[in-house]
Amino acid sequence: MPFNPSLERILPKSDSRSVLLVEDDDIHFELVNHAAHASPHLNVQIERAVSLGEAFSVIESSPPDIIVLDLGLPESEGLQTLETFLKRGIPIPVIVLTAMANLELGERAIQMGAMDFLGKDEISDRSLARSIRYSIERWKQKTTLDATIADLERFGNAAAHDLVSPLNAIQGFTRLIEIGLENTEVSKDIHECLHLLEVSSQRAADLVTDLHKFAKLGRHSISREETDLSELIEEVESSLQPMIGEHEGSLVVGSLPKLNLDRGLFVHVFQNLISNGLKYHRKGTPPIVAIDSCTVDGRHVINVRDNGIGISPSDRQRIFAPFERVKIDKAVDGTGIGLSICKRIIEAHDGVIWVESEVGRGSAFNFYINE
Ligand code: ADP
């Protein structure tokens, strides 16, 4: 007799799972209920709720292992149903169910936080078993990952704080020693060493702070609001006043649009780009940084131009990667993280940043975002 084992005999039945099926339509409820009980790969008890309100009371009294949520309910339709449900922050995996499989809708549901997506026209005992069992496994992995990220975040916050405080103390005490030694007979070397100590501790503190900013960026979702870039630049300009004065530089601001973006994050973008324009100036040439915009293919392209040292073609790509600095600029203070932060922020807004430059004449950093 040919060896032809059926899958039913190979795959063990899963442990018993409780499923809450949120479905107001009797026929569709029966369809899913029947598929679930017909599957040799599922061992489930199904409870039913016919509205979101009823689902919330069932979950409160006896939380299920998984929820299968129809998007068309008496209170709401489509992804709005999922959004209302997810807003409650219920820590239970959700599979979304809709009248017809629609890839775009499914993709959006997964981006919002659903574990899987099933069209009613594709429900069978197999597809349902697969979806329920895989979703529960995905959920376990997501929960472990979330806990690990939260631990790392706590560690990062503590490390950033605990490293920066002693570095600030070193800097402060070095300054005090320097003041104490003023007008005393101490060799030039000692003054030089104290100065280096102060500069190095400041560099280390900047590096920790920038690294912390960079790491945090990847974890937080952006929150957009309509922002008048002219107003935002005014704010950035006043925060950079000491640096502008120190370099005897000037800012020229052209006409800028209103864009839908995360205001707080774009303060960082402009601070980085403008302060680079001031820092990387040519010796003997006061820096001028011009901020302007133009429209290309219906998109606002923002440019931050300077009359500084410029960037050679071989360096233009790599400076956007973390810790990349151009060798000749090592004398200028910096950690090599600023542009990578700008790139991350702009990409989080579905945008692109690039640089055009001529060595010895200046650079133009350009970007656009998708709103
Ligand atoms: P940092 O300025 O802290 O070194 P960034 O990531 O902001 O770090 O910049 C990376 C490198 O790109 C800089 O070290 C510098 O070599 C180069 N760079 C950035 N902006 C400019 C500019 N406007 N003109 C010339 N070089 C620049």
mmCIF file with all atom_site columns, N, CA and C and ligand atoms in Angstrom, residues 210 272-281 289 304-312 315 318-330 332-342 355 357 362-365, ligand 1:
data_model
loop_
_atom_site.group_PDB
_atom_site.id
_atom_site.type_symbol
_atom_site.label_atom_id
_atom_site.label_alt_id
_atom_site.label_comp_id
_atom_site.label_asym_id
_atom_site.label_entity_id
_atom_site.label_seq_id
_atom_site.pdbx_PDB_ins_code
_atom_site.Cartn_x
_atom_site.Cartn_y
_atom_site.Cartn_z
_atom_site.occupancy
_atom_site.B_iso_or_equiv
_atom_site.pdbx_formal_charge
_atom_site.auth_seq_id
_atom_site.auth_comp_id
_atom_site.auth_asym_id
_atom_site.auth_atom_id
_atom_site.pdbx_PDB_model_num
ATOM   1   N N   . ASP A 1 210 ? 23.444 62.656 21.243 1.00 0.00 ? 210 ASP A N   1
ATOM   2   C CA  . ASP A 1 210 ? 23.054 62.458 19.842 1.00 0.00 ? 210 ASP A CA  1
ATOM   3   C C   . ASP A 1 210 ? 22.696 61.002 19.567 1.00 0.00 ? 210 ASP A C   1
ATOM   4   N N   . ASN A 1 272 ? 20.140 71.055 12.564 1.00 0.00 ? 272 ASN A N   1
ATOM   5   C CA  . ASN A 1 272 ? 21.327 70.347 12.066 1.00 0.00 ? 272 ASN A CA  1
ATOM   6   C C   . ASN A 1 272 ? 21.843 70.961 10.772 1.00 0.00 ? 272 ASN A C   1
ATOM   7   N N   . LEU A 1 273 ? 20.923 71.170 9.810  1.00 0.00 ? 273 LEU A N   1
ATOM   8   C CA  . LEU A 1 273 ? 21.371 71.653 8.505  1.00 0.00 ? 273 LEU A CA  1
ATOM   9   C C   . LEU A 1 273 ? 21.946 73.066 8.592  1.00 0.00 ? 273 LEU A C   1
ATOM   10  N N   . ILE A 1 274 ? 21.267 73.925 9.368  1.00 0.00 ? 274 ILE A N   1
ATOM   11  C CA  . ILE A 1 274 ? 21.756 75.311 9.457  1.00 0.00 ? 274 ILE A CA  1
ATOM   12  C C   . ILE A 1 274 ? 23.077 75.360 10.226 1.00 0.00 ? 274 ILE A C   1
ATOM   13  N N   . SER A 1 275 ? 23.156 74.597 11.348 1.00 0.00 ? 275 SER A N   1
ATOM   14  C CA  . SER A 1 275 ? 24.403 74.690 12.112 1.00 0.00 ? 275 SER A CA  1
ATOM   15  C C   . SER A 1 275 ? 25.561 74.082 11.321 1.00 0.00 ? 275 SER A C   1
ATOM   16  N N   . ASN A 1 276 ? 25.301 73.077 10.479 1.00 0.00 ? 276 ASN A N   1
ATOM   17  C CA  . ASN A 1 276 ? 26.380 72.567 9.617  1.00 0.00 ? 276 ASN A CA  1
ATOM   18  C C   . ASN A 1 276 ? 26.833 73.644 8.629  1.00 0.00 ? 276 ASN A C   1
ATOM   19  N N   . GLY A 1 277 ? 25.865 74.375 8.074  1.00 0.00 ? 277 GLY A N   1
ATOM   20  C CA  . GLY A 1 277 ? 26.199 75.445 7.131  1.00 0.00 ? 277 GLY A CA  1
ATOM   21  C C   . GLY A 1 277 ? 27.081 76.503 7.784  1.00 0.00 ? 277 GLY A C   1
ATOM   22  N N   . LEU A 1 278 ? 26.859 76.723 9.088  1.00 0.00 ? 278 LEU A N   1
ATOM   23  C CA  . LEU A 1 278 ? 27.687 77.706 9.806  1.00 0.00 ? 278 LEU A CA  1
ATOM   24  C C   . LEU A 1 278 ? 29.059 77.115 10.152 1.00 0.00 ? 278 LEU A C   1
ATOM   25  N N   . LYS A 1 279 ? 29.024 75.836 10.608 1.00 0.00 ? 279 LYS A N   1
ATOM   26  C CA  . LYS A 1 279 ? 30.272 75.193 11.084 1.00 0.00 ? 279 LYS A CA  1
ATOM   27  C C   . LYS A 1 279 ? 31.283 74.977 9.973  1.00 0.00 ? 279 LYS A C   1
ATOM   28  N N   . TYR A 1 280 ? 30.792 74.461 8.830  1.00 0.00 ? 280 TYR A N   1
ATOM   29  C CA  . TYR A 1 280 ? 31.728 74.063 7.770  1.00 0.00 ? 280 TYR A CA  1
ATOM   30  C C   . TYR A 1 280 ? 31.941 75.213 6.784  1.00 0.00 ? 280 TYR A C   1
ATOM   31  N N   . HIS A 1 281 ? 32.371 76.363 7.356  1.00 0.00 ? 281 HIS A N   1
ATOM   32  C CA  . HIS A 1 281 ? 32.578 77.541 6.505  1.00 0.00 ? 281 HIS A CA  1
ATOM   33  C C   . HIS A 1 281 ? 34.042 77.591 6.059  1.00 0.00 ? 281 HIS A C   1
ATOM   34  N N   . VAL A 1 289 ? 23.898 81.280 5.258  1.00 0.00 ? 289 VAL A N   1
ATOM   35  C CA  . VAL A 1 289 ? 23.050 80.101 5.030  1.00 0.00 ? 289 VAL A CA  1
ATOM   36  C C   . VAL A 1 289 ? 21.702 80.591 4.516  1.00 0.00 ? 289 VAL A C   1
ATOM   37  N N   . VAL A 1 304 ? 18.580 74.131 1.838  1.00 0.00 ? 304 VAL A N   1
ATOM   38  C CA  . VAL A 1 304 ? 19.384 74.867 2.818  1.00 0.00 ? 304 VAL A CA  1
ATOM   39  C C   . VAL A 1 304 ? 20.777 74.964 2.206  1.00 0.00 ? 304 VAL A C   1
ATOM   40  N N   . ARG A 1 305 ? 21.130 76.182 1.740  1.00 0.00 ? 305 ARG A N   1
ATOM   41  C CA  . ARG A 1 305 ? 22.379 76.370 0.983  1.00 0.00 ? 305 ARG A CA  1
ATOM   42  C C   . ARG A 1 305 ? 23.392 77.141 1.799  1.00 0.00 ? 305 ARG A C   1
ATOM   43  N N   . ASP A 1 306 ? 24.676 76.826 1.592  1.00 0.00 ? 306 ASP A N   1
ATOM   44  C CA  . ASP A 1 306 ? 25.709 77.619 2.267  1.00 0.00 ? 306 ASP A CA  1
ATOM   45  C C   . ASP A 1 306 ? 26.829 77.957 1.301  1.00 0.00 ? 306 ASP A C   1
ATOM   46  N N   . ASN A 1 307 ? 27.701 78.849 1.754  1.00 0.00 ? 307 ASN A N   1
ATOM   47  C CA  . ASN A 1 307 ? 28.850 79.252 0.934  1.00 0.00 ? 307 ASN A CA  1
ATOM   48  C C   . ASN A 1 307 ? 30.142 78.689 1.543  1.00 0.00 ? 307 ASN A C   1
ATOM   49  N N   . GLY A 1 308 ? 30.019 77.464 2.110  1.00 0.00 ? 308 GLY A N   1
ATOM   50  C CA  . GLY A 1 308 ? 31.133 76.899 2.882  1.00 0.00 ? 308 GLY A CA  1
ATOM   51  C C   . GLY A 1 308 ? 32.136 76.104 2.065  1.00 0.00 ? 308 GLY A C   1
ATOM   52  N N   . ILE A 1 309 ? 32.770 75.127 2.749  1.00 0.00 ? 309 ILE A N   1
ATOM   53  C CA  . ILE A 1 309 ? 33.903 74.409 2.143  1.00 0.00 ? 309 ILE A CA  1
ATOM   54  C C   . ILE A 1 309 ? 33.481 73.428 1.045  1.00 0.00 ? 309 ILE A C   1
ATOM   55  N N   . GLY A 1 310 ? 32.205 73.040 1.049  1.00 0.00 ? 310 GLY A N   1
ATOM   56  C CA  . GLY A 1 310 ? 31.737 72.088 0.029  1.00 0.00 ? 310 GLY A CA  1
ATOM   57  C C   . GLY A 1 310 ? 32.099 70.648 0.397  1.00 0.00 ? 310 GLY A C   1
ATOM   58  N N   . ILE A 1 311 ? 31.550 69.699 -0.360 1.00 0.00 ? 311 ILE A N   1
ATOM   59  C CA  . ILE A 1 311 ? 31.757 68.266 -0.070 1.00 0.00 ? 311 ILE A CA  1
ATOM   60  C C   . ILE A 1 311 ? 32.133 67.589 -1.383 1.00 0.00 ? 311 ILE A C   1
ATOM   61  N N   . SER A 1 312 ? 33.178 66.782 -1.347 1.00 0.00 ? 312 SER A N   1
ATOM   62  C CA  . SER A 1 312 ? 33.624 66.153 -2.600 1.00 0.00 ? 312 SER A CA  1
ATOM   63  C C   . SER A 1 312 ? 32.623 65.064 -3.017 1.00 0.00 ? 312 SER A C   1
ATOM   64  N N   . ASP A 1 315 ? 32.321 61.882 -1.027 1.00 0.00 ? 315 ASP A N   1
ATOM   65  C CA  . ASP A 1 315 ? 31.804 61.922 0.351  1.00 0.00 ? 315 ASP A CA  1
ATOM   66  C C   . ASP A 1 315 ? 30.299 62.169 0.419  1.00 0.00 ? 315 ASP A C   1
ATOM   67  N N   . ARG A 1 318 ? 28.114 59.069 1.729  1.00 0.00 ? 318 ARG A N   1
ATOM   68  C CA  . ARG A 1 318 ? 28.395 58.464 3.027  1.00 0.00 ? 318 ARG A CA  1
ATOM   69  C C   . ARG A 1 318 ? 28.120 59.388 4.223  1.00 0.00 ? 318 ARG A C   1
ATOM   70  N N   . ILE A 1 319 ? 28.127 60.722 4.014  1.00 0.00 ? 319 ILE A N   1
ATOM   71  C CA  . ILE A 1 319 ? 27.913 61.604 5.164  1.00 0.00 ? 319 ILE A CA  1
ATOM   72  C C   . ILE A 1 319 ? 26.517 61.457 5.779  1.00 0.00 ? 319 ILE A C   1
ATOM   73  N N   . PHE A 1 320 ? 25.599 60.770 5.078  1.00 0.00 ? 320 PHE A N   1
ATOM   74  C CA  . PHE A 1 320 ? 24.253 60.568 5.637  1.00 0.00 ? 320 PHE A CA  1
ATOM   75  C C   . PHE A 1 320 ? 24.192 59.334 6.537  1.00 0.00 ? 320 PHE A C   1
ATOM   76  N N   . ALA A 1 321 ? 25.295 58.565 6.593  1.00 0.00 ? 321 ALA A N   1
ATOM   77  C CA  . ALA A 1 321 ? 25.321 57.378 7.456  1.00 0.00 ? 321 ALA A CA  1
ATOM   78  C C   . ALA A 1 321 ? 25.844 57.800 8.835  1.00 0.00 ? 321 ALA A C   1
ATOM   79  N N   . PRO A 1 322 ? 25.381 57.111 9.927  1.00 0.00 ? 322 PRO A N   1
ATOM   80  C CA  . PRO A 1 322 ? 25.835 57.503 11.259 1.00 0.00 ? 322 PRO A CA  1
ATOM   81  C C   . PRO A 1 322 ? 27.357 57.417 11.399 1.00 0.00 ? 322 PRO A C   1
ATOM   82  N N   . PHE A 1 323 ? 27.915 58.364 12.123 1.00 0.00 ? 323 PHE A N   1
ATOM   83  C CA  . PHE A 1 323 ? 29.357 58.448 12.459 1.00 0.00 ? 323 PHE A CA  1
ATOM   84  C C   . PHE A 1 323 ? 30.266 58.758 11.280 1.00 0.00 ? 323 PHE A C   1
ATOM   85  N N   . GLU A 1 324 ? 29.722 59.071 10.131 1.00 0.00 ? 324 GLU A N   1
ATOM   86  C CA  . GLU A 1 324 ? 30.584 59.382 8.991  1.00 0.00 ? 324 GLU A CA  1
ATOM   87  C C   . GLU A 1 324 ? 30.906 60.875 8.984  1.00 0.00 ? 324 GLU A C   1
ATOM   88  N N   . ARG A 1 325 ? 32.193 61.177 9.010  1.00 0.00 ? 325 ARG A N   1
ATOM   89  C CA  . ARG A 1 325 ? 32.646 62.566 8.924  1.00 0.00 ? 325 ARG A CA  1
ATOM   90  C C   . ARG A 1 325 ? 33.718 62.644 7.855  1.00 0.00 ? 325 ARG A C   1
ATOM   91  N N   . VAL A 1 326 ? 33.867 63.817 7.277  1.00 0.00 ? 326 VAL A N   1
ATOM   92  C CA  . VAL A 1 326 ? 34.914 63.971 6.269  1.00 0.00 ? 326 VAL A CA  1
ATOM   93  C C   . VAL A 1 326 ? 36.214 64.272 7.002  1.00 0.00 ? 326 VAL A C   1
ATOM   94  N N   . LYS A 1 327 ? 37.302 63.567 6.600  1.00 0.00 ? 327 LYS A N   1
ATOM   95  C CA  . LYS A 1 327 ? 38.572 63.657 7.338  1.00 0.00 ? 327 LYS A CA  1
ATOM   96  C C   . LYS A 1 327 ? 39.024 65.089 7.623  1.00 0.00 ? 327 LYS A C   1
ATOM   97  N N   . ILE A 1 328 ? 39.013 65.927 6.568  1.00 0.00 ? 328 ILE A N   1
ATOM   98  C CA  . ILE A 1 328 ? 39.581 67.260 6.750  1.00 0.00 ? 328 ILE A CA  1
ATOM   99  C C   . ILE A 1 328 ? 38.781 68.106 7.737  1.00 0.00 ? 328 ILE A C   1
ATOM   100 N N   . ASP A 1 329 ? 37.556 67.681 8.082  1.00 0.00 ? 329 ASP A N   1
ATOM   101 C CA  . ASP A 1 329 ? 36.731 68.509 8.972  1.00 0.00 ? 329 ASP A CA  1
ATOM   102 C C   . ASP A 1 329 ? 36.862 68.104 10.433 1.00 0.00 ? 329 ASP A C   1
ATOM   103 N N   . LYS A 1 330 ? 37.799 67.196 10.734 1.00 0.00 ? 330 LYS A N   1
ATOM   104 C CA  . LYS A 1 330 ? 37.872 66.679 12.110 1.00 0.00 ? 330 LYS A CA  1
ATOM   105 C C   . LYS A 1 330 ? 38.095 67.787 13.143 1.00 0.00 ? 330 LYS A C   1
ATOM   106 N N   . VAL A 1 332 ? 36.597 70.504 13.305 1.00 0.00 ? 332 VAL A N   1
ATOM   107 C CA  . VAL A 1 332 ? 35.308 71.121 13.648 1.00 0.00 ? 332 VAL A CA  1
ATOM   108 C C   . VAL A 1 332 ? 34.563 70.168 14.577 1.00 0.00 ? 332 VAL A C   1
ATOM   109 N N   . ASP A 1 333 ? 33.958 70.720 15.633 1.00 0.00 ? 333 ASP A N   1
ATOM   110 C CA  . ASP A 1 333 ? 33.215 69.882 16.585 1.00 0.00 ? 333 ASP A CA  1
ATOM   111 C C   . ASP A 1 333 ? 32.079 69.139 15.905 1.00 0.00 ? 333 ASP A C   1
ATOM   112 N N   . GLY A 1 334 ? 31.883 67.888 16.277 1.00 0.00 ? 334 GLY A N   1
ATOM   113 C CA  . GLY A 1 334 ? 30.752 67.159 15.696 1.00 0.00 ? 334 GLY A CA  1
ATOM   114 C C   . GLY A 1 334 ? 30.853 65.689 16.036 1.00 0.00 ? 334 GLY A C   1
ATOM   115 N N   . THR A 1 335 ? 29.725 64.992 15.891 1.00 0.00 ? 335 THR A N   1
ATOM   116 C CA  . THR A 1 335 ? 29.700 63.562 16.230 1.00 0.00 ? 335 THR A CA  1
ATOM   117 C C   . THR A 1 335 ? 29.446 62.702 14.996 1.00 0.00 ? 335 THR A C   1
ATOM   118 N N   . GLY A 1 336 ? 29.100 63.325 13.878 1.00 0.00 ? 336 GLY A N   1
ATOM   119 C CA  . GLY A 1 336 ? 28.818 62.555 12.660 1.00 0.00 ? 336 GLY A CA  1
ATOM   120 C C   . GLY A 1 336 ? 27.431 61.920 12.666 1.00 0.00 ? 336 GLY A C   1
ATOM   121 N N   . ILE A 1 337 ? 26.545 62.418 13.527 1.00 0.00 ? 337 ILE A N   1
ATOM   122 C CA  . ILE A 1 337 ? 25.205 61.801 13.604 1.00 0.00 ? 337 ILE A CA  1
ATOM   123 C C   . ILE A 1 337 ? 24.108 62.709 13.047 1.00 0.00 ? 337 ILE A C   1
ATOM   124 N N   . GLY A 1 338 ? 24.399 64.039 13.022 1.00 0.00 ? 338 GLY A N   1
ATOM   125 C CA  . GLY A 1 338 ? 23.356 65.006 12.654 1.00 0.00 ? 338 GLY A CA  1
ATOM   126 C C   . GLY A 1 338 ? 22.640 64.700 11.348 1.00 0.00 ? 338 GLY A C   1
ATOM   127 N N   . LEU A 1 339 ? 23.404 64.436 10.287 1.00 0.00 ? 339 LEU A N   1
ATOM   128 C CA  . LEU A 1 339 ? 22.753 64.208 8.988  1.00 0.00 ? 339 LEU A CA  1
ATOM   129 C C   . LEU A 1 339 ? 21.985 62.887 8.958  1.00 0.00 ? 339 LEU A C   1
ATOM   130 N N   . SER A 1 340 ? 22.475 61.880 9.705  1.00 0.00 ? 340 SER A N   1
ATOM   131 C CA  . SER A 1 340 ? 21.731 60.610 9.709  1.00 0.00 ? 340 SER A CA  1
ATOM   132 C C   . SER A 1 340 ? 20.401 60.788 10.442 1.00 0.00 ? 340 SER A C   1
ATOM   133 N N   . ILE A 1 341 ? 20.383 61.688 11.439 1.00 0.00 ? 341 ILE A N   1
ATOM   134 C CA  . ILE A 1 341 ? 19.107 61.985 12.122 1.00 0.00 ? 341 ILE A CA  1
ATOM   135 C C   . ILE A 1 341 ? 18.161 62.678 11.119 1.00 0.00 ? 341 ILE A C   1
ATOM   136 N N   . CYS A 1 342 ? 18.710 63.646 10.354 1.00 0.00 ? 342 CYS A N   1
ATOM   137 C CA  . CYS A 1 342 ? 17.873 64.349 9.357  1.00 0.00 ? 342 CYS A CA  1
ATOM   138 C C   . CYS A 1 342 ? 17.282 63.333 8.380  1.00 0.00 ? 342 CYS A C   1
ATOM   139 N N   . VAL A 1 355 ? 22.219 65.939 -1.383 1.00 0.00 ? 355 VAL A N   1
ATOM   140 C CA  . VAL A 1 355 ? 23.062 67.126 -1.340 1.00 0.00 ? 355 VAL A CA  1
ATOM   141 C C   . VAL A 1 355 ? 23.674 67.403 -2.709 1.00 0.00 ? 355 VAL A C   1
ATOM   142 N N   . SER A 1 357 ? 26.804 69.891 -4.275 1.00 0.00 ? 357 SER A N   1
ATOM   143 C CA  . SER A 1 357 ? 27.886 70.642 -3.662 1.00 0.00 ? 357 SER A CA  1
ATOM   144 C C   . SER A 1 357 ? 29.018 70.884 -4.639 1.00 0.00 ? 357 SER A C   1
ATOM   145 N N   . GLY A 1 362 ? 30.558 75.726 -1.783 1.00 0.00 ? 362 GLY A N   1
ATOM   146 C CA  . GLY A 1 362 ? 29.403 75.589 -0.903 1.00 0.00 ? 362 GLY A CA  1
ATOM   147 C C   . GLY A 1 362 ? 28.562 74.360 -1.200 1.00 0.00 ? 362 GLY A C   1
ATOM   148 N N   . SER A 1 363 ? 27.528 74.155 -0.379 1.00 0.00 ? 363 SER A N   1
ATOM   149 C CA  . SER A 1 363 ? 26.674 72.967 -0.512 1.00 0.00 ? 363 SER A CA  1
ATOM   150 C C   . SER A 1 363 ? 25.219 73.378 -0.430 1.00 0.00 ? 363 SER A C   1
ATOM   151 N N   . ALA A 1 364 ? 24.357 72.553 -1.036 1.00 0.00 ? 364 ALA A N   1
ATOM   152 C CA  . ALA A 1 364 ? 22.910 72.765 -0.894 1.00 0.00 ? 364 ALA A CA  1
ATOM   153 C C   . ALA A 1 364 ? 22.293 71.439 -0.475 1.00 0.00 ? 364 ALA A C   1
ATOM   154 N N   . PHE A 1 365 ? 21.705 71.410 0.721  1.00 0.00 ? 365 PHE A N   1
ATOM   155 C CA  . PHE A 1 365 ? 20.987 70.216 1.174  1.00 0.00 ? 365 PHE A CA  1
ATOM   156 C C   . PHE A 1 365 ? 19.520 70.416 0.799  1.00 0.00 ? 365 PHE A C   1
HETATM 157 P P1  . ADP B 2 .   ? 28.782 66.358 12.354 1.00 0.00 ? 1   ADP B P1  1
HETATM 158 O O1  . ADP B 2 .   ? 28.581 67.742 11.829 1.00 0.00 ? 1   ADP B O1  1
HETATM 159 O O2  . ADP B 2 .   ? 28.413 66.213 13.785 1.00 0.00 ? 1   ADP B O2  1
HETATM 160 O O3  . ADP B 2 .   ? 30.116 65.796 12.027 1.00 0.00 ? 1   ADP B O3  1
HETATM 161 P P2  . ADP B 2 .   ? 26.777 65.463 10.441 1.00 0.00 ? 1   ADP B P2  1
HETATM 162 O O4  . ADP B 2 .   ? 26.141 64.121 10.344 1.00 0.00 ? 1   ADP B O4  1
HETATM 163 O O5  . ADP B 2 .   ? 25.877 66.634 10.607 1.00 0.00 ? 1   ADP B O5  1
HETATM 164 O O6  . ADP B 2 .   ? 27.791 65.352 11.637 1.00 0.00 ? 1   ADP B O6  1
HETATM 165 O O7  . ADP B 2 .   ? 27.644 65.677 9.153  1.00 0.00 ? 1   ADP B O7  1
HETATM 166 C C1  . ADP B 2 .   ? 28.467 64.612 8.691  1.00 0.00 ? 1   ADP B C1  1
HETATM 167 C C2  . ADP B 2 .   ? 29.653 65.178 7.926  1.00 0.00 ? 1   ADP B C2  1
HETATM 168 O O8  . ADP B 2 .   ? 29.192 65.770 6.704  1.00 0.00 ? 1   ADP B O8  1
HETATM 169 C C3  . ADP B 2 .   ? 30.381 66.299 8.643  1.00 0.00 ? 1   ADP B C3  1
HETATM 170 O O9  . ADP B 2 .   ? 31.346 65.768 9.514  1.00 0.00 ? 1   ADP B O9  1
HETATM 171 C C4  . ADP B 2 .   ? 30.980 67.080 7.502  1.00 0.00 ? 1   ADP B C4  1
HETATM 172 O O10 . ADP B 2 .   ? 32.179 66.434 7.110  1.00 0.00 ? 1   ADP B O10 1
HETATM 173 C C5  . ADP B 2 .   ? 29.982 66.901 6.379  1.00 0.00 ? 1   ADP B C5  1
HETATM 174 N N1  . ADP B 2 .   ? 29.074 68.065 6.251  1.00 0.00 ? 1   ADP B N1  1
HETATM 175 C C6  . ADP B 2 .   ? 27.826 68.173 6.744  1.00 0.00 ? 1   ADP B C6  1
HETATM 176 N N2  . ADP B 2 .   ? 27.268 69.347 6.419  1.00 0.00 ? 1   ADP B N2  1
HETATM 177 C C7  . ADP B 2 .   ? 28.178 70.006 5.686  1.00 0.00 ? 1   ADP B C7  1
HETATM 178 C C8  . ADP B 2 .   ? 28.203 71.290 5.045  1.00 0.00 ? 1   ADP B C8  1
HETATM 179 N N3  . ADP B 2 .   ? 27.160 72.123 5.077  1.00 0.00 ? 1   ADP B N3  1
HETATM 180 N N4  . ADP B 2 .   ? 29.335 71.626 4.360  1.00 0.00 ? 1   ADP B N4  1
HETATM 181 C C9  . ADP B 2 .   ? 30.388 70.787 4.294  1.00 0.00 ? 1   ADP B C9  1
HETATM 182 N N5  . ADP B 2 .   ? 30.424 69.574 4.891  1.00 0.00 ? 1   ADP B N5  1
HETATM 183 C C10 . ADP B 2 .   ? 29.343 69.180 5.572  1.00 0.00 ? 1   ADP B C10 1
#
